[in-house]
XYZ file of C-alpha atoms in Angstrom:
620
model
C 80.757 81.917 31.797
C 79.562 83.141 28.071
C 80.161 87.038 28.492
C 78.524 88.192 25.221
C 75.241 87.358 26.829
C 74.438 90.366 28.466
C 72.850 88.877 31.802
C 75.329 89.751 34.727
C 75.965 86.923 37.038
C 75.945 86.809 40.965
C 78.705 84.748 42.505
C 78.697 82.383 45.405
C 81.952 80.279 45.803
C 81.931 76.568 45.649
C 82.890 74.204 48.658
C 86.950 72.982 48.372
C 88.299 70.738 51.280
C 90.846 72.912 53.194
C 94.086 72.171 54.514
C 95.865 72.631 57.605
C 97.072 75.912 56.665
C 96.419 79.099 58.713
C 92.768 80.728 56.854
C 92.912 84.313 54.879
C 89.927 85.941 55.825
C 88.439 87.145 52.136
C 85.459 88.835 53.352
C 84.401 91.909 51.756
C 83.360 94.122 48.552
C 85.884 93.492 45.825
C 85.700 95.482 42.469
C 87.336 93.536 39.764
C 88.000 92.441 36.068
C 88.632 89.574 33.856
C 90.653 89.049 31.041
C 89.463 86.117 28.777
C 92.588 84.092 27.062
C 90.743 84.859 23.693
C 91.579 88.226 22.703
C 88.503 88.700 20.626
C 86.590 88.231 23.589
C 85.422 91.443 26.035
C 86.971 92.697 29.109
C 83.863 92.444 31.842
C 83.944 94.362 34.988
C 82.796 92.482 38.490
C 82.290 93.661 42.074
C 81.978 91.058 44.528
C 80.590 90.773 48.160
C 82.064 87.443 49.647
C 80.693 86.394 53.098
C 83.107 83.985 54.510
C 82.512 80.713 57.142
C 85.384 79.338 58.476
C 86.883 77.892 55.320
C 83.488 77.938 53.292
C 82.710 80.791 51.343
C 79.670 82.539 49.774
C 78.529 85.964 48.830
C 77.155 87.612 45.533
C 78.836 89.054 42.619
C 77.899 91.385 39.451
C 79.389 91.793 35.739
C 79.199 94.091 33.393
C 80.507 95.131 29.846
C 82.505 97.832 30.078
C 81.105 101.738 30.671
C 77.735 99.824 31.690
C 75.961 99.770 35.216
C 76.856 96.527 37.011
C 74.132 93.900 36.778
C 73.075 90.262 36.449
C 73.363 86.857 38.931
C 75.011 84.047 38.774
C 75.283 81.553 42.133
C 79.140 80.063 43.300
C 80.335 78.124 46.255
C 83.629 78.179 46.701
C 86.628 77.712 49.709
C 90.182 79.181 50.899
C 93.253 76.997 51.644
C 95.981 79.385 53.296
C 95.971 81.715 50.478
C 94.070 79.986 47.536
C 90.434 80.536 46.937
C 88.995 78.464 44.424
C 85.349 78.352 43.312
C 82.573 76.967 40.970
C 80.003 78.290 39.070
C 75.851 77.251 39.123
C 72.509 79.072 38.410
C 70.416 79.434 41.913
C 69.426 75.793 41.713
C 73.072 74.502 41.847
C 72.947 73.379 38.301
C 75.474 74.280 35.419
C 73.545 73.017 32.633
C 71.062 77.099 31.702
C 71.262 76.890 28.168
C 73.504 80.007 26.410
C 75.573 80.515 29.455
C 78.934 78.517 30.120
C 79.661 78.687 34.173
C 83.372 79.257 35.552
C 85.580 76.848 37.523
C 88.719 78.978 38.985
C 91.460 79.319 41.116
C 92.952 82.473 42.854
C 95.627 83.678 45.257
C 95.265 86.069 48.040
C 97.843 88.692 48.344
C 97.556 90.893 52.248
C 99.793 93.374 51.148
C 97.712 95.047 48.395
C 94.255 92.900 49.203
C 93.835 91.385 45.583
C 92.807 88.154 44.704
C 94.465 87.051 41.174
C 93.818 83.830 39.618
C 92.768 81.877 36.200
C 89.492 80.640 35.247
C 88.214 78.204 32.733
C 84.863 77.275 31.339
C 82.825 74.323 33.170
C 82.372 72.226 29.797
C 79.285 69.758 30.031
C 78.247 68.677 26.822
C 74.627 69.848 26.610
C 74.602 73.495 27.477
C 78.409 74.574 27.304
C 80.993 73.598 24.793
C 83.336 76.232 24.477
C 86.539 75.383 26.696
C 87.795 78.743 26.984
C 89.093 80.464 29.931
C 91.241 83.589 31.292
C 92.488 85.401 34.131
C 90.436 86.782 37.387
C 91.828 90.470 38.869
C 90.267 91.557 41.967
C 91.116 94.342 44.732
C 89.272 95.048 47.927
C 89.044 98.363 49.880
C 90.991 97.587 53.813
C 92.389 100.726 56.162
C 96.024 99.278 56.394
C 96.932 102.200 58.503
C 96.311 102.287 62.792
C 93.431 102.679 64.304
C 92.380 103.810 66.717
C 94.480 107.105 67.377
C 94.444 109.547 69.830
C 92.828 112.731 70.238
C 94.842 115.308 68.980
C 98.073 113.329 67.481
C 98.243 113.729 63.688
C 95.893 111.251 61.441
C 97.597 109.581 58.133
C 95.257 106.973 56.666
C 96.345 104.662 54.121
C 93.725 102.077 52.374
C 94.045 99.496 49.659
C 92.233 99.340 45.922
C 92.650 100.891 42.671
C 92.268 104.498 42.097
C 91.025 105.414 45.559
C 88.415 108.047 46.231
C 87.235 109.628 49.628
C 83.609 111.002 50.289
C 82.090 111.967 53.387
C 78.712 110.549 52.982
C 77.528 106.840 51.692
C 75.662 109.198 48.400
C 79.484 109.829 47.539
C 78.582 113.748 46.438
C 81.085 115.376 48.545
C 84.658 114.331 47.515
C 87.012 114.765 50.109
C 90.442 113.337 48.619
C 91.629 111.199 45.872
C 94.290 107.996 46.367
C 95.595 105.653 48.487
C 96.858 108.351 51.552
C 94.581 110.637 53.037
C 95.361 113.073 56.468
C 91.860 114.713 57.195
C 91.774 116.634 60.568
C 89.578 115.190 62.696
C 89.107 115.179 66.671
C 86.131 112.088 67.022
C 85.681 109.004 65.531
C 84.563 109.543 61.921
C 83.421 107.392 59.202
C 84.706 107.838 55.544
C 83.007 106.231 52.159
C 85.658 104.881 50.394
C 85.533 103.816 46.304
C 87.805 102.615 44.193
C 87.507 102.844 40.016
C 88.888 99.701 37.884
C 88.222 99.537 33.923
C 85.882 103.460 34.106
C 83.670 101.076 36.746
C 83.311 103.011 39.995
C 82.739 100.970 42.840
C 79.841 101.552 45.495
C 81.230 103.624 48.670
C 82.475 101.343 50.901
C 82.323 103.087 54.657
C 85.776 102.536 56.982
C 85.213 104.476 60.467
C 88.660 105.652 61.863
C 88.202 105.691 65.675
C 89.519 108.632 67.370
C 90.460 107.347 70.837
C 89.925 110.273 74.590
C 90.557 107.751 76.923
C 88.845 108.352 80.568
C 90.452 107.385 83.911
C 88.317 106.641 87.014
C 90.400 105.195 90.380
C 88.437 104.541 92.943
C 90.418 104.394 96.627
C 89.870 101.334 99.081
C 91.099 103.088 102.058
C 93.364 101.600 105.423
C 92.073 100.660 108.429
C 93.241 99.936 112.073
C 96.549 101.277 111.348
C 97.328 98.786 108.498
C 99.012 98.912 105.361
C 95.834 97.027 103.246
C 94.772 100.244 100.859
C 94.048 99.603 97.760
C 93.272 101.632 94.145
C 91.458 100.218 91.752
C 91.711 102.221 88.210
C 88.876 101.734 85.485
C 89.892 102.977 82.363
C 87.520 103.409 79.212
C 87.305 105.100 75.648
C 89.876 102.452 74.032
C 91.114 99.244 74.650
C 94.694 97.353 75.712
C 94.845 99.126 78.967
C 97.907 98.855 81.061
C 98.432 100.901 84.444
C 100.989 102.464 86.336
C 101.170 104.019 90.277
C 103.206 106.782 90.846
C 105.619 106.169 88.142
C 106.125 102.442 88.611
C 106.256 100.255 85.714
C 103.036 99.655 83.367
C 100.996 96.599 84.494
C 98.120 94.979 82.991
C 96.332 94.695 86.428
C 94.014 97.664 87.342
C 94.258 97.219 90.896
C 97.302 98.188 93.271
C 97.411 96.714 96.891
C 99.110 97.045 100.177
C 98.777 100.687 99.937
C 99.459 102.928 103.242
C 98.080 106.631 103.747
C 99.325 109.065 101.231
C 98.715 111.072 97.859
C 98.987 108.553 94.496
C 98.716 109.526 90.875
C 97.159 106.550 89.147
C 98.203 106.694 85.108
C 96.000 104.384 82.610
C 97.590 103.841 78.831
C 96.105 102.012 75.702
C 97.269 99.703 72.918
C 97.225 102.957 71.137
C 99.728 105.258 73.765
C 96.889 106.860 74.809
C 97.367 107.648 78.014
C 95.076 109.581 80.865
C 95.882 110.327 84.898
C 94.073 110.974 88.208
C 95.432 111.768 91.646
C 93.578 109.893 94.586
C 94.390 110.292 98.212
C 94.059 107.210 100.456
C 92.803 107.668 104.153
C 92.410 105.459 107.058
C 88.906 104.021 107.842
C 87.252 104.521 111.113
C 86.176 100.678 112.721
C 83.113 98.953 112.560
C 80.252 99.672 114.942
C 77.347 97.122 116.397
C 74.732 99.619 117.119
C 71.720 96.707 117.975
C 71.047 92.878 118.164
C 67.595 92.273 116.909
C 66.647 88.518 118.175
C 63.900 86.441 117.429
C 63.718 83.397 119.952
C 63.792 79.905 119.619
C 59.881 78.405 118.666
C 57.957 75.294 118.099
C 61.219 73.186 117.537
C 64.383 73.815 119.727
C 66.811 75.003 117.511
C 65.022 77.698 115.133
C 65.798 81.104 116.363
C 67.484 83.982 114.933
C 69.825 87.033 115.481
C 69.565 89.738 113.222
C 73.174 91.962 114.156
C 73.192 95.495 113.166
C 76.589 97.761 112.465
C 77.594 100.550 110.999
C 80.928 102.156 110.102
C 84.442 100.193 109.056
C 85.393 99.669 105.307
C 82.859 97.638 103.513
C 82.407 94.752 103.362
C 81.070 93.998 106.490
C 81.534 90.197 107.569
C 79.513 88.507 110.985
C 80.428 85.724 112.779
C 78.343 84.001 116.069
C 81.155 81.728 117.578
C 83.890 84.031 118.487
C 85.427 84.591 115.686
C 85.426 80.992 114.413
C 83.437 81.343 110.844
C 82.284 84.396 109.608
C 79.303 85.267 107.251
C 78.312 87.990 104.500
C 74.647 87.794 106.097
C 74.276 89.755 109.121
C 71.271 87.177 109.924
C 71.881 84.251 111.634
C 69.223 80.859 111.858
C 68.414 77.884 113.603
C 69.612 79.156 116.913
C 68.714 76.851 120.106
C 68.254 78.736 123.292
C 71.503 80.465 124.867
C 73.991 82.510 125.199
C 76.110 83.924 122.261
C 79.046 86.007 120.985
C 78.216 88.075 117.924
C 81.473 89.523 116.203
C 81.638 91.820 113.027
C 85.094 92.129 110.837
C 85.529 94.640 108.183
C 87.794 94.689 104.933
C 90.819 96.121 107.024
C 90.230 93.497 109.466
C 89.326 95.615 112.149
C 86.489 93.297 114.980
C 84.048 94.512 116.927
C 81.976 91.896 119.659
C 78.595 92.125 121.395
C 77.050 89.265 123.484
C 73.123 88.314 123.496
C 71.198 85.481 125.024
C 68.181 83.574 123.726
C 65.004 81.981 125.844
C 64.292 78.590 124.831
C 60.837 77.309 124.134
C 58.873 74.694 125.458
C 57.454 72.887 122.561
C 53.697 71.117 123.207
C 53.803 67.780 123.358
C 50.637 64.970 123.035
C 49.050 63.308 125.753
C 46.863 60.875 124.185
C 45.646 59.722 120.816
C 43.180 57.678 120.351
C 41.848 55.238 117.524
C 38.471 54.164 116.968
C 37.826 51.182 113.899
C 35.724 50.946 111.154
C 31.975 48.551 111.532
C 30.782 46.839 108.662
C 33.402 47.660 106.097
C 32.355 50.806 105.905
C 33.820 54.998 106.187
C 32.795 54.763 109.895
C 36.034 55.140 112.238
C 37.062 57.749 114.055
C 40.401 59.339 115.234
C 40.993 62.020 118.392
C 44.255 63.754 120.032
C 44.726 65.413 123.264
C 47.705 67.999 123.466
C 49.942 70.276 126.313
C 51.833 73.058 126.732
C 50.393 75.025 123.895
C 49.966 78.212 123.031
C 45.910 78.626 122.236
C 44.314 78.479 119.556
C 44.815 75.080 119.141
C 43.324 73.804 115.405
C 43.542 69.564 114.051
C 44.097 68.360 110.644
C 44.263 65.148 109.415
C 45.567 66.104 106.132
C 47.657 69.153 107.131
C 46.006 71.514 104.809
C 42.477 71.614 106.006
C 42.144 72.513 109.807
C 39.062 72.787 112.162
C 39.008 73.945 116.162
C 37.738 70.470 116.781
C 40.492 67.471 118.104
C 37.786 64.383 116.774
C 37.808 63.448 112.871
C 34.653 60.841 112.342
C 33.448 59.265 109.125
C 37.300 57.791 108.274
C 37.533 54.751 106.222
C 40.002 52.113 107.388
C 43.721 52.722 106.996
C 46.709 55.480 107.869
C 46.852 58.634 109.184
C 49.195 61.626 110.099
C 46.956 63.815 112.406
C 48.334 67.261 113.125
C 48.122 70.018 115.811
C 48.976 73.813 115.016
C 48.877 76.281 117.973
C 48.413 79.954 118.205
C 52.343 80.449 116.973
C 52.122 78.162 113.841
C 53.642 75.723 115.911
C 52.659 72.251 114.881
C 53.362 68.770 115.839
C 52.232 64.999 114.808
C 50.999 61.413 115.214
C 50.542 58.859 112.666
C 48.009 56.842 113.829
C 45.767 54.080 112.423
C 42.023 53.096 111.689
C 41.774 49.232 111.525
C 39.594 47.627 109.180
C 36.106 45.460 109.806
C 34.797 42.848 107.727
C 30.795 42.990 106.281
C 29.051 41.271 103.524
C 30.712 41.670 100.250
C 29.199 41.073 96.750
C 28.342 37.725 95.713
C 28.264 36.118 92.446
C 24.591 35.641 90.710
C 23.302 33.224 88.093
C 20.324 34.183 86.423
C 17.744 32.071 84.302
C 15.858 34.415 81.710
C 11.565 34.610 82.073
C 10.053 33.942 79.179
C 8.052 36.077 77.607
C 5.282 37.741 79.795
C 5.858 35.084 82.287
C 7.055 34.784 86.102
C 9.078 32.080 85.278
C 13.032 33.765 85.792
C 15.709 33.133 88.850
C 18.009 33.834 90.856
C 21.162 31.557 92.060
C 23.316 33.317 94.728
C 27.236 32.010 94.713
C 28.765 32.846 98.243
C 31.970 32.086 100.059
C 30.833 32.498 103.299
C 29.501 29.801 105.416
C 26.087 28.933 105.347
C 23.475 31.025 107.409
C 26.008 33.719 108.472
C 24.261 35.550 105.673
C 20.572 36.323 105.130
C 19.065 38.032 101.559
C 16.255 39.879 100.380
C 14.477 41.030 97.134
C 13.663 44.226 96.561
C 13.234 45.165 100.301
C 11.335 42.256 100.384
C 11.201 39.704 103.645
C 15.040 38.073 104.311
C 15.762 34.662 103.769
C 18.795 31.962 104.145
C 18.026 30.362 101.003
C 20.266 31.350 97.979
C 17.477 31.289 95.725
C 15.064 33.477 94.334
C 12.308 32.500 91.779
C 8.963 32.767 89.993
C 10.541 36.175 88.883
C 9.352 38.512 85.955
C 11.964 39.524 84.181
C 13.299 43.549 84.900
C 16.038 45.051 87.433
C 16.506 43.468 91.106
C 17.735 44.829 94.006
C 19.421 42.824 95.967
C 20.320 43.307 99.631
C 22.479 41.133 101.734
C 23.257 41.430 105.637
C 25.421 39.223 107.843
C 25.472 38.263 111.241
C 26.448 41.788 112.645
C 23.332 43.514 110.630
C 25.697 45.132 108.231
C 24.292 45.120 105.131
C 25.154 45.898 101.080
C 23.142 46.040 98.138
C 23.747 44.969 94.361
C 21.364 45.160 91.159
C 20.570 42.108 89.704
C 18.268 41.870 86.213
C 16.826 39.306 85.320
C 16.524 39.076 81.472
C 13.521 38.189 79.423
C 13.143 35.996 75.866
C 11.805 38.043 74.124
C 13.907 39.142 71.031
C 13.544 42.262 70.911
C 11.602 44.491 74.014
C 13.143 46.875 76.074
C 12.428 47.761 79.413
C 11.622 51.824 79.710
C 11.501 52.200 83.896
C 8.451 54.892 84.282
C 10.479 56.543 87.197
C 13.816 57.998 87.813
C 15.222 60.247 90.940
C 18.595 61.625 90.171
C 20.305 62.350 93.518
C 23.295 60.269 92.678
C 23.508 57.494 95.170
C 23.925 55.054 92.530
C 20.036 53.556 92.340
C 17.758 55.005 89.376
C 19.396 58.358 88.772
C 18.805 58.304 85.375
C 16.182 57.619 82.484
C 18.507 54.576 81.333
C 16.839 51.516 78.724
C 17.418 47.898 80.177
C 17.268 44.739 77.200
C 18.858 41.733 76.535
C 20.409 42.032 73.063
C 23.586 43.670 72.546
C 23.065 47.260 71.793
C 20.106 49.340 70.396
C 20.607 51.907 67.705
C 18.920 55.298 68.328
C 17.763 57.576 65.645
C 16.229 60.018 68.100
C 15.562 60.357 71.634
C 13.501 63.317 72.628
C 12.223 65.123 76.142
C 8.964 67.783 75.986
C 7.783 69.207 78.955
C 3.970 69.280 79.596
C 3.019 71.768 77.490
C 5.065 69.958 74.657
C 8.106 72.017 74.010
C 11.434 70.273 73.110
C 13.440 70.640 76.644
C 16.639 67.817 76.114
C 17.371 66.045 72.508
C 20.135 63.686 71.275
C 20.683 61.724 67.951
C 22.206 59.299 66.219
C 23.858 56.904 68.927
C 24.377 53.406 70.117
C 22.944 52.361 73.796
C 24.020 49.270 75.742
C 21.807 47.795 78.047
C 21.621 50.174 81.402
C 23.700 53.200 79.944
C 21.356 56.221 80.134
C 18.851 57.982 77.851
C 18.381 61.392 79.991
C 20.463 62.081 82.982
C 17.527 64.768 84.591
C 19.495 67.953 83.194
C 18.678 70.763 80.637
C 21.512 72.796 79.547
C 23.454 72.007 82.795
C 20.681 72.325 85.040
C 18.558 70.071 87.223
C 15.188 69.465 85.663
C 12.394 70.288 88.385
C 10.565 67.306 89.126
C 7.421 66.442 87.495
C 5.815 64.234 84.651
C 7.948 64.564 81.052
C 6.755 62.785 77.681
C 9.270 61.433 75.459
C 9.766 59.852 71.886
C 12.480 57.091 71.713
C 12.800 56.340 68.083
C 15.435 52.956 67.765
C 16.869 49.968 65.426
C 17.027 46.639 66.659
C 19.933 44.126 65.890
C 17.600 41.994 63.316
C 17.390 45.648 61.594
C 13.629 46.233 63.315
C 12.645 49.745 63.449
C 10.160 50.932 65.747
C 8.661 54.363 68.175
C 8.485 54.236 71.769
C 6.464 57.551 72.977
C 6.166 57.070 76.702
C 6.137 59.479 80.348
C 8.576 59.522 82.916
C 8.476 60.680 86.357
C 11.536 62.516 87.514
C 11.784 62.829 91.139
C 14.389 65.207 93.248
């Protein structure tokens, strides 16, 4: 990079493949200078922060002229190899080509011993923004505590740190000066952190803070005492305040496990030592434990199945933990509760650590579950939601409540109004106790829809029809018009055009009704019923338009009440034939019933505009 402009660059190190090599870690603050190969050329200070990933690295960097503050930026990505770290140059965008400035290609070699990294550089020549092939050598030193750490309390502390012309301040400011160079021996009895700088070229680096830890290691053993006149003691030691423990009983050699076994009764002096030499000691005394106790069985019998009862065992005394077993000793549990017990007679046992057993017997009623007596099935009539199903039950406990969907129950054992198909009925006495039947409703046939041909009326006339389409043999079925007389005959006619209803019963008086509408030529009128009732059972229950052309474009469709205020509005919308205008509601409420005038303002398909204001008659 051109020097002599007086911008100070940041430096990010430029991506190298890596080799199989062991990896120097290079993180850190490094204060250094470079020497360009052309002695007319300046010396520049730089202090570097490199952040290292693996073998990628990256990080910021500053230059400076000599005797000035550091300053500038300048963006690098770089890698280390084993030892090497090399790098490339680039403005924040990646790019070499900033006009005035010639970026840096390099290569340097890290040396542990005295933390520098030395190395060459040369000028990345491009043609269009750098032409000057000129280069020079890289000299950089970072600040690293080569001495130990941590020590103990109390032993004498000599610190030794890396860098060039070393200075020690107690404070990140760096206004107290403690010592100057490379050794220091303060006297200190905690952890304490010292701000560390180092001067290269009359450029004094930012303190860099290095915490010596001061090491008062703590010993906790905790006893695990005998029992039943064995030899199965054990101490457990928990050291803390460093790391690197090993341990040691009563003089025997260091070992890295914390816990000593097969201890007997006696006096022990447990001794814990760090990585350091640290070392810190505790007598414990190991005692024989007095045996378990079972003070109660707590039982819960056996209910609504036969194998769901419980013992609960309670004990106190012998060396935790406590383990339970219900077959003599054969298996043995942490839980002290045991489930799914059919009636009978048992064997509770409890074991503790030392192994010491304790027994207790207990016996169980068993339970007499209910059982059904008769179910019975009634079928559906006519095709419809008509069946019926019904249990009868023993040897409950009362109350006795049904379901048929074993989430809803009721005191009653009938369930009416079922439609054809399966069922799991249920019966849950007075102690949750349930039990279960699937059972069936069979299906029935009645009269099903049938297919209808219609021929149109003309205009004003009664001159439409009807043509019925049926599978079923003739005269098993009988229709009628409107609630009009029934008839055999498939045919209706001398019919007006509008909406039909059309009922049809068979031979077992079950009967089913279907709309029929019987268009009319005329091009383009719509039929505005003057009545609707809406109590949703499918038949009128809204204000709906009926015509024969394919949709009707409204502008605005408008409800007043009788003393002409605006109750229900809507605009701007396309109606098919039988989709509704006004479903009886005003802002989520039923309407009352009563007379309401409306305005239906519409667009025919030919492009027709024209105003229907009519009355309707909502009924509720």
């Amino acid at each position: 990079m051109n020097r002599n402009i007086t911008i100070g660059l940041l430096l990010v190190f430029g991506l190298v493949l890596a080799d199989s090599k062991a990896q120097s870690n290079v993180a850190g603050f490094w204060l250094g200078i470079t020497y360009p190969g052309d002695p007319t050329q300046s010396v520049y200070n730089y202090a570097l922060t490199i952040t290292q990933t693996n073998t990628t690295l990256g990080g910021t960097a500053q230059s400076a002229n000599p005797k000035l503050p550091l300053g500038g930026l300048a963006y690098i990505k770089g890698a280390v190899s084993g030892s090497t770290v090399t790098f490339n140059e680039s403005d924040k965008n990646g790019s070499t080509a900033v006009r005035g400035i010639c970026y840096w290609q390099g290569t340097l070699t890290y040396n542990p011993v005295d933390e520098s990294l030395i190395g060459t550089y040369e000028s990345i020549v491009n043609g269009t923004t750098c032409f000057d092939a000129a280069g020079g050598k890289v000299e950089l030193y970072r600040v690293v505590l080569k001495s130990g750490s941590p020590v103990c309390k109390g032993s004498p502390v000599n610190l030794v740190v890396t860098g060039k012309d070393i200075r020690w301040y107690s404070s990140s400011s760096g206004t107290n000066l403690l010592a100057r160079g490379n050794t220091y021996s303060p006297q200190i009895t905690k952890t304490t952190t010292f701000y560390i700088t180092q001067t290269l070229y009359q450029n004094e680096s930012p303190p860099i803070p290095i915490t010596v830890e001061v090491v008062e290691p703590t010993i906790k053993a905790t006893p695990s005492n005998t029992g039943c006149d064995k030899t199965n003691g054990s101490i457990e030691v928990v050291a803390t305040g460093s790391t690197g423990w090993q341990y040691s009983l009563n003089g025997s050699a260091f070992q890295s496990n914390p816990i000593f076994t097969s201890l007997g009764p006696g006096s022990y002096t447990a001794v814990a030592k760090d990585a350091a030499g640290c070392q810190a000691s505790q007598s414990v005394t190991l005692t024989t434990d007095t045996p378990p106790t079972i003070t109660s069985l707590k039982s819960t019998p056996p209910h609504c199945e036969t194998a769901n009862g419980e013992v609960t065992v309670l004990a106190t005394g012998g060396k935790a933990p406590l383990t339970y077993s219900i077959n003599y000793g054969g298996s043995f549990q942490s839980s002290s509760l045991f489930t799914k017990l059919p009636g009978g007679t048992y064997t509770l046992r409890v074991r503790d650590a030392n192994g010491c057993e304790v027994n207790s017997a207990l016996s169980l009623p068993s339970y007499k579950p209910m059982v059904i007596l008769d179910a019975i099935e009634v079928p559906t009539s006519c095709g419809q939601a008509n069946g019926q199903l019904a249990m009868k039950i023993a040897g409950n406990s009362s109350p006795v409540q049904f379901s048929i969907d074993n989430t809803k129950f009721q005191d009653s054992p009938t369930f009416t109004g079922l439609p054809s198909g399966s069922y799991t009925l249920v019966a849950r006495d007075g102690e949750n106790c349930t039990i279960s039947q699937s059972m069936n409703v069979a299906a029935s046939a009645g009269p099903q829809r049938v297919a209808v041909n219609t021929s149109d009326a003309a205009c004003g006339q009664k001159s439409g029809s009807i043509l019925i389409t049926t599978a079923r043999v003739a005269g098993v079925e009988q229709y009628s018009l409107d609630g009009q007389q029934f008839q055999s005959s498939t045919t209706f006619s001398g019919l007006t055009g509008g909406i039909y209803t059309l009922t049809i019963r068979d031979d077992q008086n079950c009967v089913i009704t279907q709309p029929v509408q019987i268009a009319v030529d005329c091009p383009n009128l719509v039929h505005l019923p003057a009545a609707f009732s809406p109590n949703h059972d499918n038949q009128n229950d809204a204000l709906a338009a009926y015509f024969t052309f394919s949709s009707l474009t409204i502008a605005r469709f408008t409800v007043y009440d009788r003393w002409g205020a605006v109750i229900y509005n809507r605009a701007n919308f396309v109606l098919l034939s039988g989709e509704p205008l006004w479903d009886g509601f005003v802002n989520g409420q039923a309407a009352s019933s009563g007379i309401y005038g409306y305005r239906l303002d519409c667009q025919f398909p030919d492009g027709t505009q024209t105003t229907y204001r009519e009355s309707v008659t909502l009924l509720n």
